[in-house]
PDB file of C-alpha atoms in Angstrom:
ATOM      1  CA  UNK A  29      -7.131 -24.593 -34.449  1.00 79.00           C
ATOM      2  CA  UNK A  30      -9.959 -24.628 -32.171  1.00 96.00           C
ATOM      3  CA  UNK A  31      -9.860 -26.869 -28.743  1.00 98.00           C
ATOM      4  CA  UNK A  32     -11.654 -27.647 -25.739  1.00 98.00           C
ATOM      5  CA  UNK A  33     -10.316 -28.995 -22.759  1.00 98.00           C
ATOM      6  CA  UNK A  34     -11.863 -32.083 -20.833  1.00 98.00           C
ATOM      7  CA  UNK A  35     -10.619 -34.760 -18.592  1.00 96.00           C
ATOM      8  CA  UNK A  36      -6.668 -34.286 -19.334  1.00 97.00           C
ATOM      9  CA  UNK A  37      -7.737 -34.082 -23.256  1.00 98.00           C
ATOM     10  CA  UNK A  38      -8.082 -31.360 -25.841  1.00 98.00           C
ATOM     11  CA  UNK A  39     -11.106 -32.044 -28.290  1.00 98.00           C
ATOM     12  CA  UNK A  40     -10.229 -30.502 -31.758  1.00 98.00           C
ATOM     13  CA  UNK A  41     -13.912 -29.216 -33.249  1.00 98.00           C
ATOM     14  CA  UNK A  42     -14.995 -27.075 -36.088  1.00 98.00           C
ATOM     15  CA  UNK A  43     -18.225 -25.170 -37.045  1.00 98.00           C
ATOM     16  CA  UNK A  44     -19.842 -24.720 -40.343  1.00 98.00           C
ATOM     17  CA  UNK A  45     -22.790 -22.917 -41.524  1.00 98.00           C
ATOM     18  CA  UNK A  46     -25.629 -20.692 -39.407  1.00 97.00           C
ATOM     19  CA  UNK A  47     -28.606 -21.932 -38.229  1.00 97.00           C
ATOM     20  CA  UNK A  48     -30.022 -24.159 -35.424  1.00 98.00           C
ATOM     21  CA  UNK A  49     -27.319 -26.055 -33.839  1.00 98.00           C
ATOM     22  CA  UNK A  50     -26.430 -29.846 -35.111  1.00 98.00           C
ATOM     23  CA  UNK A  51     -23.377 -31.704 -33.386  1.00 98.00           C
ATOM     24  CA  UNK A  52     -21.542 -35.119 -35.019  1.00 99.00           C
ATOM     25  CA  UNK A  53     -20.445 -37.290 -33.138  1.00 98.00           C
ATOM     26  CA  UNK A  54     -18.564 -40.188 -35.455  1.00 98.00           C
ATOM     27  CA  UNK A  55     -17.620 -43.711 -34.922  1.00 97.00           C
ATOM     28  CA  UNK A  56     -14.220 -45.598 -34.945  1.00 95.00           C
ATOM     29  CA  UNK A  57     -13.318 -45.175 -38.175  1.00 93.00           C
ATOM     30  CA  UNK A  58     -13.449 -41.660 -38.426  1.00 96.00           C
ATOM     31  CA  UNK A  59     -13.040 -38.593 -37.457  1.00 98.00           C
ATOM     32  CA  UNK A  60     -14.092 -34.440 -38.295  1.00 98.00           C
ATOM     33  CA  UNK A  61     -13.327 -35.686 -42.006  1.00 98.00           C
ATOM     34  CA  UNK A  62     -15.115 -38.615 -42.391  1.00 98.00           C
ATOM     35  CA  UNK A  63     -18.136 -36.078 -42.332  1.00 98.00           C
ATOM     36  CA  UNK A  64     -16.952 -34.849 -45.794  1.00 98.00           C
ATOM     37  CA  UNK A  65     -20.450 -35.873 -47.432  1.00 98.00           C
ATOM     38  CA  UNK A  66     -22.689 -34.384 -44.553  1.00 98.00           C
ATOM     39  CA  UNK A  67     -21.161 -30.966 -43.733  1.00 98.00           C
ATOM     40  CA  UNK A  68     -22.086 -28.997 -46.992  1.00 98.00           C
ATOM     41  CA  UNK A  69     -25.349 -30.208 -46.846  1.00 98.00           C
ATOM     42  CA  UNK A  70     -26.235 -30.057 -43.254  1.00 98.00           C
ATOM     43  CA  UNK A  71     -24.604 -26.525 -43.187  1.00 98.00           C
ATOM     44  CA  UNK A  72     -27.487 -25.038 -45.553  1.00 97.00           C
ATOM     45  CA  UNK A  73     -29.951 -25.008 -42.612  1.00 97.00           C
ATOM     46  CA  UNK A  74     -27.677 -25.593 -39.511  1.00 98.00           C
ATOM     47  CA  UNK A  75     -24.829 -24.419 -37.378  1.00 98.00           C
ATOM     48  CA  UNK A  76     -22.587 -27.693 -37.659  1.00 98.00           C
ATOM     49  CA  UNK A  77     -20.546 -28.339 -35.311  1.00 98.00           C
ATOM     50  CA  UNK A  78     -17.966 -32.084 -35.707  1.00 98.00           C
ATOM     51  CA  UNK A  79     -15.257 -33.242 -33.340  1.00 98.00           C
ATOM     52  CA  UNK A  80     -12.869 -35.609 -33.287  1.00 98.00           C
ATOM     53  CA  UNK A  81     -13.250 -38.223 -29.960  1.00 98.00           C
ATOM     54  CA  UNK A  82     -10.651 -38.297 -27.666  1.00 98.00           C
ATOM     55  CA  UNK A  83      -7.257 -39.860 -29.573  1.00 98.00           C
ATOM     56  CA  UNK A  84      -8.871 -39.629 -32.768  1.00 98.00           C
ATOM     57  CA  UNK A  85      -7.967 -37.361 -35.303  1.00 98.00           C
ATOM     58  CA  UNK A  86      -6.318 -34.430 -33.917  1.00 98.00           C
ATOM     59  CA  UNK A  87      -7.632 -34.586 -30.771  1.00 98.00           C
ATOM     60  CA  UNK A  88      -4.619 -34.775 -28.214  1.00 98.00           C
ATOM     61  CA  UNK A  89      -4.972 -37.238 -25.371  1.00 97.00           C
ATOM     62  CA  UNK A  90      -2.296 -40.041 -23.879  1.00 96.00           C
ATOM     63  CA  UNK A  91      -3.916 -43.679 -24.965  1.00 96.00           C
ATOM     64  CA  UNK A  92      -4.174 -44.391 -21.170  1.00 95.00           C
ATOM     65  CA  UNK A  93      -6.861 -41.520 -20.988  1.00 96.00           C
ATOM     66  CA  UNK A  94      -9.107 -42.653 -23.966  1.00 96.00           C
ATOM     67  CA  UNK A  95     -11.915 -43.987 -21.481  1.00 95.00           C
ATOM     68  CA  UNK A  96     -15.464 -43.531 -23.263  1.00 96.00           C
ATOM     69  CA  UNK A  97     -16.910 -42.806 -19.773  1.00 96.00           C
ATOM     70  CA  UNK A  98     -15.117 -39.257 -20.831  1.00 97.00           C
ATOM     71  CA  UNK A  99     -17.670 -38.775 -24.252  1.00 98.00           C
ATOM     72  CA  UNK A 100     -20.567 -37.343 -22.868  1.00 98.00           C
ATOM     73  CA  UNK A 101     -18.005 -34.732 -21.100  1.00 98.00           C
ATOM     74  CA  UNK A 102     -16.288 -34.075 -23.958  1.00 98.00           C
ATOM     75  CA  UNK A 103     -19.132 -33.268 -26.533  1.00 98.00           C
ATOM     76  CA  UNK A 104     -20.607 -30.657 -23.570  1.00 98.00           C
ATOM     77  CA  UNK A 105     -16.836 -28.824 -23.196  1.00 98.00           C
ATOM     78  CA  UNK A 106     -17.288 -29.166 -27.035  1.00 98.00           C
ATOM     79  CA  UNK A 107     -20.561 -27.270 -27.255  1.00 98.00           C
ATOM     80  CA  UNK A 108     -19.686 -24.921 -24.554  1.00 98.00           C
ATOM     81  CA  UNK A 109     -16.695 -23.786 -26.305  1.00 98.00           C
ATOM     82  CA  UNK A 110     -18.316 -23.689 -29.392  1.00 98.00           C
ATOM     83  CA  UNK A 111     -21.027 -21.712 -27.999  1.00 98.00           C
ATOM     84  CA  UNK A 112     -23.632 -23.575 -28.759  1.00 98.00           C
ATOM     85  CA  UNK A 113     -26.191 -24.178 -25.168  1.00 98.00           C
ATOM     86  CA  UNK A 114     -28.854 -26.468 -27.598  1.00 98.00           C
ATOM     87  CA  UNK A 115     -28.401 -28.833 -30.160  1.00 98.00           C
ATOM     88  CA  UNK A 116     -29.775 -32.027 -32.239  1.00 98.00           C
ATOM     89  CA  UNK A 117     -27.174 -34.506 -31.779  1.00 98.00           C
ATOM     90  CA  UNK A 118     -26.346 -37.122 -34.279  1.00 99.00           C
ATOM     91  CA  UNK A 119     -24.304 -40.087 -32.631  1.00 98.00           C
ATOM     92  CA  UNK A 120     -23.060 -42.373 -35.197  1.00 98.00           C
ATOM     93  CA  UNK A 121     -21.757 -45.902 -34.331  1.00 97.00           C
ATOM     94  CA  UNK A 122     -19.000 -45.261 -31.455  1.00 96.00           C
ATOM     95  CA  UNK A 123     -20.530 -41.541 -31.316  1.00 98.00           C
ATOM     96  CA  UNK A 124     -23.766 -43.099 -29.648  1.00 98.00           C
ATOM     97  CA  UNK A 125     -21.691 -43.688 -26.636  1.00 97.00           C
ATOM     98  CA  UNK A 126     -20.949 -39.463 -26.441  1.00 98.00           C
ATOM     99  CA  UNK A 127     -24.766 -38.601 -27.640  1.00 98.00           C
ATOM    100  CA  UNK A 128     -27.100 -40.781 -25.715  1.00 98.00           C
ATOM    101  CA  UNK A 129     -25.527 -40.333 -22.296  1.00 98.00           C
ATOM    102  CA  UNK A 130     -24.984 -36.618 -22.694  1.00 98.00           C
ATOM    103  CA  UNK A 131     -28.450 -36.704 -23.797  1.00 98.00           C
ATOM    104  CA  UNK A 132     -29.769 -39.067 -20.322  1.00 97.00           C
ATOM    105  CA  UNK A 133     -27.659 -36.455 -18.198  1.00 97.00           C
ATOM    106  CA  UNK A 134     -28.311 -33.040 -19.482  1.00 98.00           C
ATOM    107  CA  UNK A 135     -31.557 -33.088 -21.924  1.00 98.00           C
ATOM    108  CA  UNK A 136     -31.717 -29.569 -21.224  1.00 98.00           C
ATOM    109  CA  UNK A 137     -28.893 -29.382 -23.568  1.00 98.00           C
ATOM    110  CA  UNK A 138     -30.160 -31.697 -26.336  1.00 98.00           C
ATOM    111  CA  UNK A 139     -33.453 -30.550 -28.752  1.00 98.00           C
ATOM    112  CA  UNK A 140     -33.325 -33.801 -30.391  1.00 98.00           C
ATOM    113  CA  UNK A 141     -31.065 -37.223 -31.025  1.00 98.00           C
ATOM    114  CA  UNK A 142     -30.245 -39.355 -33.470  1.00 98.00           C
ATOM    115  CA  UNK A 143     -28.653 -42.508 -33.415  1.00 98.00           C
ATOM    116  CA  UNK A 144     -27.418 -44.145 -36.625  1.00 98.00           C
ATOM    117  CA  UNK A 145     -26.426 -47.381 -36.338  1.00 98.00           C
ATOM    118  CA  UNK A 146     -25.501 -47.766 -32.227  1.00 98.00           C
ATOM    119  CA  UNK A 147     -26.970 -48.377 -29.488  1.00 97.00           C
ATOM    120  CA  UNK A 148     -25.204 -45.518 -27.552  1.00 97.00           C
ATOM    121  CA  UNK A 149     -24.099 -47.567 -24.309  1.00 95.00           C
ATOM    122  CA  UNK A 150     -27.714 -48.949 -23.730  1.00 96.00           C
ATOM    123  CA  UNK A 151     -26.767 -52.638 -22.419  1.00 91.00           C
ATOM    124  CA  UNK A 152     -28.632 -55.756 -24.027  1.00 91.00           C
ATOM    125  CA  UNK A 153     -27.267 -59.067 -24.073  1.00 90.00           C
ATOM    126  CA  UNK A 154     -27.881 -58.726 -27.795  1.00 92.00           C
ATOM    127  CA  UNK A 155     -25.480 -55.565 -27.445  1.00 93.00           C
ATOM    128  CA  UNK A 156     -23.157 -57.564 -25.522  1.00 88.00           C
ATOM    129  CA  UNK A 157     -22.654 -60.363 -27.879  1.00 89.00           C
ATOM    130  CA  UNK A 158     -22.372 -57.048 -30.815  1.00 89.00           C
ATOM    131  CA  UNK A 159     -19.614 -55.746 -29.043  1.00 84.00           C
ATOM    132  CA  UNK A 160     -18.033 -59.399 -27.839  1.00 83.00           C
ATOM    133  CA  UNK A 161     -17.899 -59.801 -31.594  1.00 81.00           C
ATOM    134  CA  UNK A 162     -16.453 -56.275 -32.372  1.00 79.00           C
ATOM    135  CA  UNK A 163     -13.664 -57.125 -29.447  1.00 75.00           C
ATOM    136  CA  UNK A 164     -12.662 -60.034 -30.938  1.00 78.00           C
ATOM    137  CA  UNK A 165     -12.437 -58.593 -34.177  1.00 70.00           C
ATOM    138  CA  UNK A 166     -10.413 -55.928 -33.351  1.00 67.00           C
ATOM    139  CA  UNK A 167      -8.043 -58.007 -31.256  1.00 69.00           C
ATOM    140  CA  UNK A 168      -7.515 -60.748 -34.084  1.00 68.00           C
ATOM    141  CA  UNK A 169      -7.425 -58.390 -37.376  1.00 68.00           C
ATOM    142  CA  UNK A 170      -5.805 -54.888 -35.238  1.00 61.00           C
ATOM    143  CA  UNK A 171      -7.147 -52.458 -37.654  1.00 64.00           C
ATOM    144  CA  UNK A 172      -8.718 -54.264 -40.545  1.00 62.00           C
ATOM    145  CA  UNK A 173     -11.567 -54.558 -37.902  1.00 56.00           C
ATOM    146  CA  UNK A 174     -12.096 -50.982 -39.141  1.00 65.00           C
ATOM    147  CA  UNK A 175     -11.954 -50.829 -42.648  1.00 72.00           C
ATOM    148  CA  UNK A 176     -14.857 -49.869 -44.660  1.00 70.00           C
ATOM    149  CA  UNK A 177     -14.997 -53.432 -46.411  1.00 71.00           C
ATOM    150  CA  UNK A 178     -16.290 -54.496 -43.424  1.00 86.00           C
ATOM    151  CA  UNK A 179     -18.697 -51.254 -42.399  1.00 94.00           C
ATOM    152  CA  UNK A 180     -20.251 -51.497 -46.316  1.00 96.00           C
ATOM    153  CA  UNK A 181     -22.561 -53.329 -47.822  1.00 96.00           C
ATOM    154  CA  UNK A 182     -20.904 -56.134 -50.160  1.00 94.00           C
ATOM    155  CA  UNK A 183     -22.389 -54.161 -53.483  1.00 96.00           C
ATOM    156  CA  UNK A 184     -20.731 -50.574 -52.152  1.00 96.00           C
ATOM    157  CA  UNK A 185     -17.675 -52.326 -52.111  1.00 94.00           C
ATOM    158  CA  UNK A 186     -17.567 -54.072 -54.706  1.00 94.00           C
ATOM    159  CA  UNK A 187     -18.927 -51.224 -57.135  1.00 96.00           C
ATOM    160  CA  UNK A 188     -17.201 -48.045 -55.190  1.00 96.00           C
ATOM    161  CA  UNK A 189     -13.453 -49.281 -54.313  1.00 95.00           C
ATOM    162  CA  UNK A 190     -12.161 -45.720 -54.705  1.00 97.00           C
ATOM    163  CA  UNK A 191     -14.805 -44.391 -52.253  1.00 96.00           C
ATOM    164  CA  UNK A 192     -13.734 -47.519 -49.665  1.00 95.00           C
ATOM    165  CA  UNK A 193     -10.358 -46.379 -50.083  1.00 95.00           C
ATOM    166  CA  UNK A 194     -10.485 -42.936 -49.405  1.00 96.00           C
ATOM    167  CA  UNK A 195     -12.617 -44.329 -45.763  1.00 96.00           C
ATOM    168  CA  UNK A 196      -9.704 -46.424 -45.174  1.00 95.00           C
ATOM    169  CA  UNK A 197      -7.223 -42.868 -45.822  1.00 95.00           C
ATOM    170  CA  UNK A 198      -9.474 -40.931 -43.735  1.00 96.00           C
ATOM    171  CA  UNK A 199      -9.146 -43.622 -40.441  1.00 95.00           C
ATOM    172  CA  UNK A 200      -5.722 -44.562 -41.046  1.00 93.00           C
ATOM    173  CA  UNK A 201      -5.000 -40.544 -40.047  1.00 95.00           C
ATOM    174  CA  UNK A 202      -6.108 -41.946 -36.270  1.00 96.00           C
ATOM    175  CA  UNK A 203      -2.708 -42.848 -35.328  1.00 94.00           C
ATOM    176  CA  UNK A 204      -3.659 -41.756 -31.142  1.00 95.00           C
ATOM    177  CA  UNK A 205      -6.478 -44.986 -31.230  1.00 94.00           C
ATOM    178  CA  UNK A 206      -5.631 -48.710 -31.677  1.00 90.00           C
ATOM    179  CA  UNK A 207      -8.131 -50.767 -32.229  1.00 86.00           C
ATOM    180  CA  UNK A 208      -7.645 -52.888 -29.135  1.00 86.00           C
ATOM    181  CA  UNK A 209      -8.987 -49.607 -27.430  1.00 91.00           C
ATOM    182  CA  UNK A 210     -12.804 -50.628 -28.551  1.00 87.00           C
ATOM    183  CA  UNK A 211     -12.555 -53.122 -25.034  1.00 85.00           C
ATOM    184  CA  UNK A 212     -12.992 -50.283 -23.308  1.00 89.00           C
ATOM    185  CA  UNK A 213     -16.696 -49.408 -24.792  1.00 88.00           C
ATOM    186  CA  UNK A 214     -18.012 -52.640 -22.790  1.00 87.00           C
ATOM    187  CA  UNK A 215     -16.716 -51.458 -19.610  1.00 89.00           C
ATOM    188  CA  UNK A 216     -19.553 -51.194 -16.835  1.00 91.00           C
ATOM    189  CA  UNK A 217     -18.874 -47.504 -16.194  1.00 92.00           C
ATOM    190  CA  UNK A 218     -19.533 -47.014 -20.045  1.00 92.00           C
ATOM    191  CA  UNK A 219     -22.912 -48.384 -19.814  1.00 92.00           C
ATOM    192  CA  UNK A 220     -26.311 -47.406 -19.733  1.00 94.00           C
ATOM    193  CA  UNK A 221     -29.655 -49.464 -18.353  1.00 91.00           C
ATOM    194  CA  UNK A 222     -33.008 -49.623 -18.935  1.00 90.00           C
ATOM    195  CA  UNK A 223     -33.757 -47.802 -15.731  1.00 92.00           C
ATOM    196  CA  UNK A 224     -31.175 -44.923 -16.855  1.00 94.00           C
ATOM    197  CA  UNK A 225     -34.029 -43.758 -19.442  1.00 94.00           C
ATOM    198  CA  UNK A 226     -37.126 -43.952 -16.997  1.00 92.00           C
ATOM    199  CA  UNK A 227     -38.650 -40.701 -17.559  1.00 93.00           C
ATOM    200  CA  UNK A 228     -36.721 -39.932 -20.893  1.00 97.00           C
ATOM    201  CA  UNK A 229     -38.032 -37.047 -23.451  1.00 97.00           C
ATOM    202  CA  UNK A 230     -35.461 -35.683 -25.655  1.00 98.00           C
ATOM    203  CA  UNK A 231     -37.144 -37.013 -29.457  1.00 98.00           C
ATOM    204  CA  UNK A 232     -34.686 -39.339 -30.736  1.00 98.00           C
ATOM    205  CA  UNK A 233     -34.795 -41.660 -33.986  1.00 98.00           C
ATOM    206  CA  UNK A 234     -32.468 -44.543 -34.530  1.00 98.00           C
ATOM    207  CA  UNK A 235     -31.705 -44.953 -38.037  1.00 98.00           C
ATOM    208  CA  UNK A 236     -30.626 -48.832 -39.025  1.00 98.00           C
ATOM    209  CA  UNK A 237     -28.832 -49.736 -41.799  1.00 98.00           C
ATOM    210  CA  UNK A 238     -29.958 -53.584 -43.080  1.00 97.00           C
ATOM    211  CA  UNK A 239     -26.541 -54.363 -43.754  1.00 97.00           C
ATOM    212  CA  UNK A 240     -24.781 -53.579 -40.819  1.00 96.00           C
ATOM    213  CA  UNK A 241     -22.564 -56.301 -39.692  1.00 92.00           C
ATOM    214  CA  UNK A 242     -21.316 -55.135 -36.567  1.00 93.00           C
ATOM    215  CA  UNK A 243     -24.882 -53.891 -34.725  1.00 96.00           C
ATOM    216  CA  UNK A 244     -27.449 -55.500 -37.019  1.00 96.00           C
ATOM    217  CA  UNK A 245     -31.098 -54.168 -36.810  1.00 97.00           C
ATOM    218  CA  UNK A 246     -32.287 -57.076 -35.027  1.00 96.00           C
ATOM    219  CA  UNK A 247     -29.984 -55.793 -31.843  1.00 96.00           C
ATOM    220  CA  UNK A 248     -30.545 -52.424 -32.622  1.00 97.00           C
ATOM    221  CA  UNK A 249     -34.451 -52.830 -32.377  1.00 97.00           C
ATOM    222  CA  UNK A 250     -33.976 -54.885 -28.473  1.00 95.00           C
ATOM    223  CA  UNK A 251     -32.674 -50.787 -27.662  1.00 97.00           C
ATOM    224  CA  UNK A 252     -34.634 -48.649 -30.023  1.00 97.00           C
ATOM    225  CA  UNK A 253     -37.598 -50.447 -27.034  1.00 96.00           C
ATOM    226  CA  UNK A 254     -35.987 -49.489 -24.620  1.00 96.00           C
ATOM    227  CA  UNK A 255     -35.946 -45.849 -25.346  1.00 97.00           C
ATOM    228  CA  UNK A 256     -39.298 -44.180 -24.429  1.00 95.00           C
ATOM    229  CA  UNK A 257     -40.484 -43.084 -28.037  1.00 92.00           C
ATOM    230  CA  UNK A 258     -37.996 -43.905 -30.105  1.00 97.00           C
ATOM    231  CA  UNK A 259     -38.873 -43.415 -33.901  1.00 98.00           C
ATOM    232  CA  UNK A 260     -37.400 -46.191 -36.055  1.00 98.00           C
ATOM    233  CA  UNK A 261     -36.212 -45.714 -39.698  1.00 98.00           C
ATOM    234  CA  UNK A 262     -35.026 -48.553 -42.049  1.00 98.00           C
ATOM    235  CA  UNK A 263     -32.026 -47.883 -44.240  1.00 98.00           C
ATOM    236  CA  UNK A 264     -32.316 -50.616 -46.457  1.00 98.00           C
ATOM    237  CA  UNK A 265     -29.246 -51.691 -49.230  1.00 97.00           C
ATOM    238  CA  UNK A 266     -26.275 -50.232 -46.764  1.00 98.00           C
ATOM    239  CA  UNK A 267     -24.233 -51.346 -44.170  1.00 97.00           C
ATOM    240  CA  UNK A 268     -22.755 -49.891 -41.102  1.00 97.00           C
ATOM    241  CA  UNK A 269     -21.437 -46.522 -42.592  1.00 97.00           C
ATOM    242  CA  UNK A 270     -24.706 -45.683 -44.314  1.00 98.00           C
ATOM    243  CA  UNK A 271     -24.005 -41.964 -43.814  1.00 98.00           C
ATOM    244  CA  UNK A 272     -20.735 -42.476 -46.208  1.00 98.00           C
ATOM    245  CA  UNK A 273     -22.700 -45.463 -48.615  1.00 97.00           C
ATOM    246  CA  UNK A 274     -26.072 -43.579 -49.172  1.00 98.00           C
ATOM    247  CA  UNK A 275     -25.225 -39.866 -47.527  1.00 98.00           C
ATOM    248  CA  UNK A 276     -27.547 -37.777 -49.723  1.00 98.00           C
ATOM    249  CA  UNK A 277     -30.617 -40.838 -48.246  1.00 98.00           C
ATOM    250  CA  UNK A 278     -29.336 -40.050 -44.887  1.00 98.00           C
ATOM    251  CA  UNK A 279     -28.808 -36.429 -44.437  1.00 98.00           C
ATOM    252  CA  UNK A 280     -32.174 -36.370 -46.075  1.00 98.00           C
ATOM    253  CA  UNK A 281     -33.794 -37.994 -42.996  1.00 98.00           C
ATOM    254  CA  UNK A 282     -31.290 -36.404 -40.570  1.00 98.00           C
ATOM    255  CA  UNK A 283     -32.738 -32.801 -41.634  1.00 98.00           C
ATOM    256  CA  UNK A 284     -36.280 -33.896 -42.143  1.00 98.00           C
ATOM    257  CA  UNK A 285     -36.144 -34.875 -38.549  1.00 98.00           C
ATOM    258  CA  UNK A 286     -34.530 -32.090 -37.193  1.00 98.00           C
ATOM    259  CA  UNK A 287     -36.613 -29.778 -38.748  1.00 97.00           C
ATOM    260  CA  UNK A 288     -40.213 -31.403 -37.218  1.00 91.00           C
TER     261      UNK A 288
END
């Protein structure tokens, strides 16, 4: 199995497909599985390349090192051992924190971004109060905070239970990451400002889902400002996981963008 080392951690990754370089970055309920819907797809155009973050999946790091200030890192050892010096980078949810700042740091590396349903680190009180929320979620309900009840729309569901199930198998297999570990995506060294971006160019879209209860589109819009250019795209009749509710919707847009 494929690894590359970072910051006392070895990031399991795997590549599918030829063509221009596309890296997946996913939240906190998944992992290099959860992207079951996307890969096929994606792979018909593009070299796809998915990892699982630090104690997720089978990643192997000690709990004491998962520390999202380590994300951006990790993607680049990712890339670089993949081969891969360019790519569009899709950050989903937790992923935002890996894509965005990579992106800030080395756009030399990144042709484009996408951020589905995060706001990547950027710091807005209406983040703040997103994540405060998340936080206390996770430290009253330990890892129902995850479960895809809560990251779908009420109809999904309520009309797919097998499908909310098989999101629930998927992030029950990350048995290195406790929920209580999301704390540490509020930390100040985690963080991005305003004044990070000043003079930002890589193309990047944020993609909001209507339904999502944990960064709703009113917070996500406060950072899709914030980033010079940002292109905006509803998802309407989804929640937070809108990639696993509606994937052939998203990967539509994903490639559409990609390929402008």
């Amino acid at each position: 199995m494929p690894f590359a080392k970072s910051h006392r951690a070895e990031i399991f990754y795997e590549t599918y497909g030829e063509g221009a370089p596309l890296v997946l970055a996913h939240g906190a309920g998944g992992n290099t599985v959860v992207w079951w819907q996307q890969i096929p797809a994606l792979a018909r155009r593009h070299r796809v390349v998915v990892y699982d973050h630090r104690c997720f999946g089978r990643s192997r790091c000690a709990k004491e090192d998962f520390a999202p200030r380590f994300f951006p890192d990790d993607l680049l050892a990712v890339m670089d051992a993949a081969g891969v010096e360019r790519a569009v980078l899709v950050g989903m949810s937790m992923g935002g924190w890996s894509v965005l700042p990579a992106a800030v740091r080395h756009p030399e590396r990144v042709a484009k971004l996408v951020l589905s349903g995060t706001p990547g680190g950027l710091v807005t009180d209406a983040v703040l109060g997103a994540m405060a929320a998340i936080g206390r979620g996770a430290a009253e309900q330990g890892e129902a905070s995850l479960r895809g009840a809560i990251t779908f729309s009420k109809r999904f569901a309520r009309e797919r239970p097998e499908l909310v199930h098989l999101y629930d198998q998927i992030s029950a297999w990350n048995t290195g990451f406790e929920p209580r570990m999301l704390g540490a995506m509020a930390a100040p060294e985690s963080r991005l400002d305003a004044s990070d971006l000043a003079g930002f160019a890589v193309p990047t879209m944020m993609i909001a889902a209507d339904e999502d209860a944990l960064f709703p589109p009113a917070v996500l819009r406060e950072v899709a400002a914030r980033i010079p250019s940002c292109e905006w795209v509803d998802f309407p009749g989804a929640g937070h996981s809108m990639y696993f509710e509606d994937p052939e919707r998203w990967n539509r847009i994903v490639m559409d963008f990609a390929a402008r």
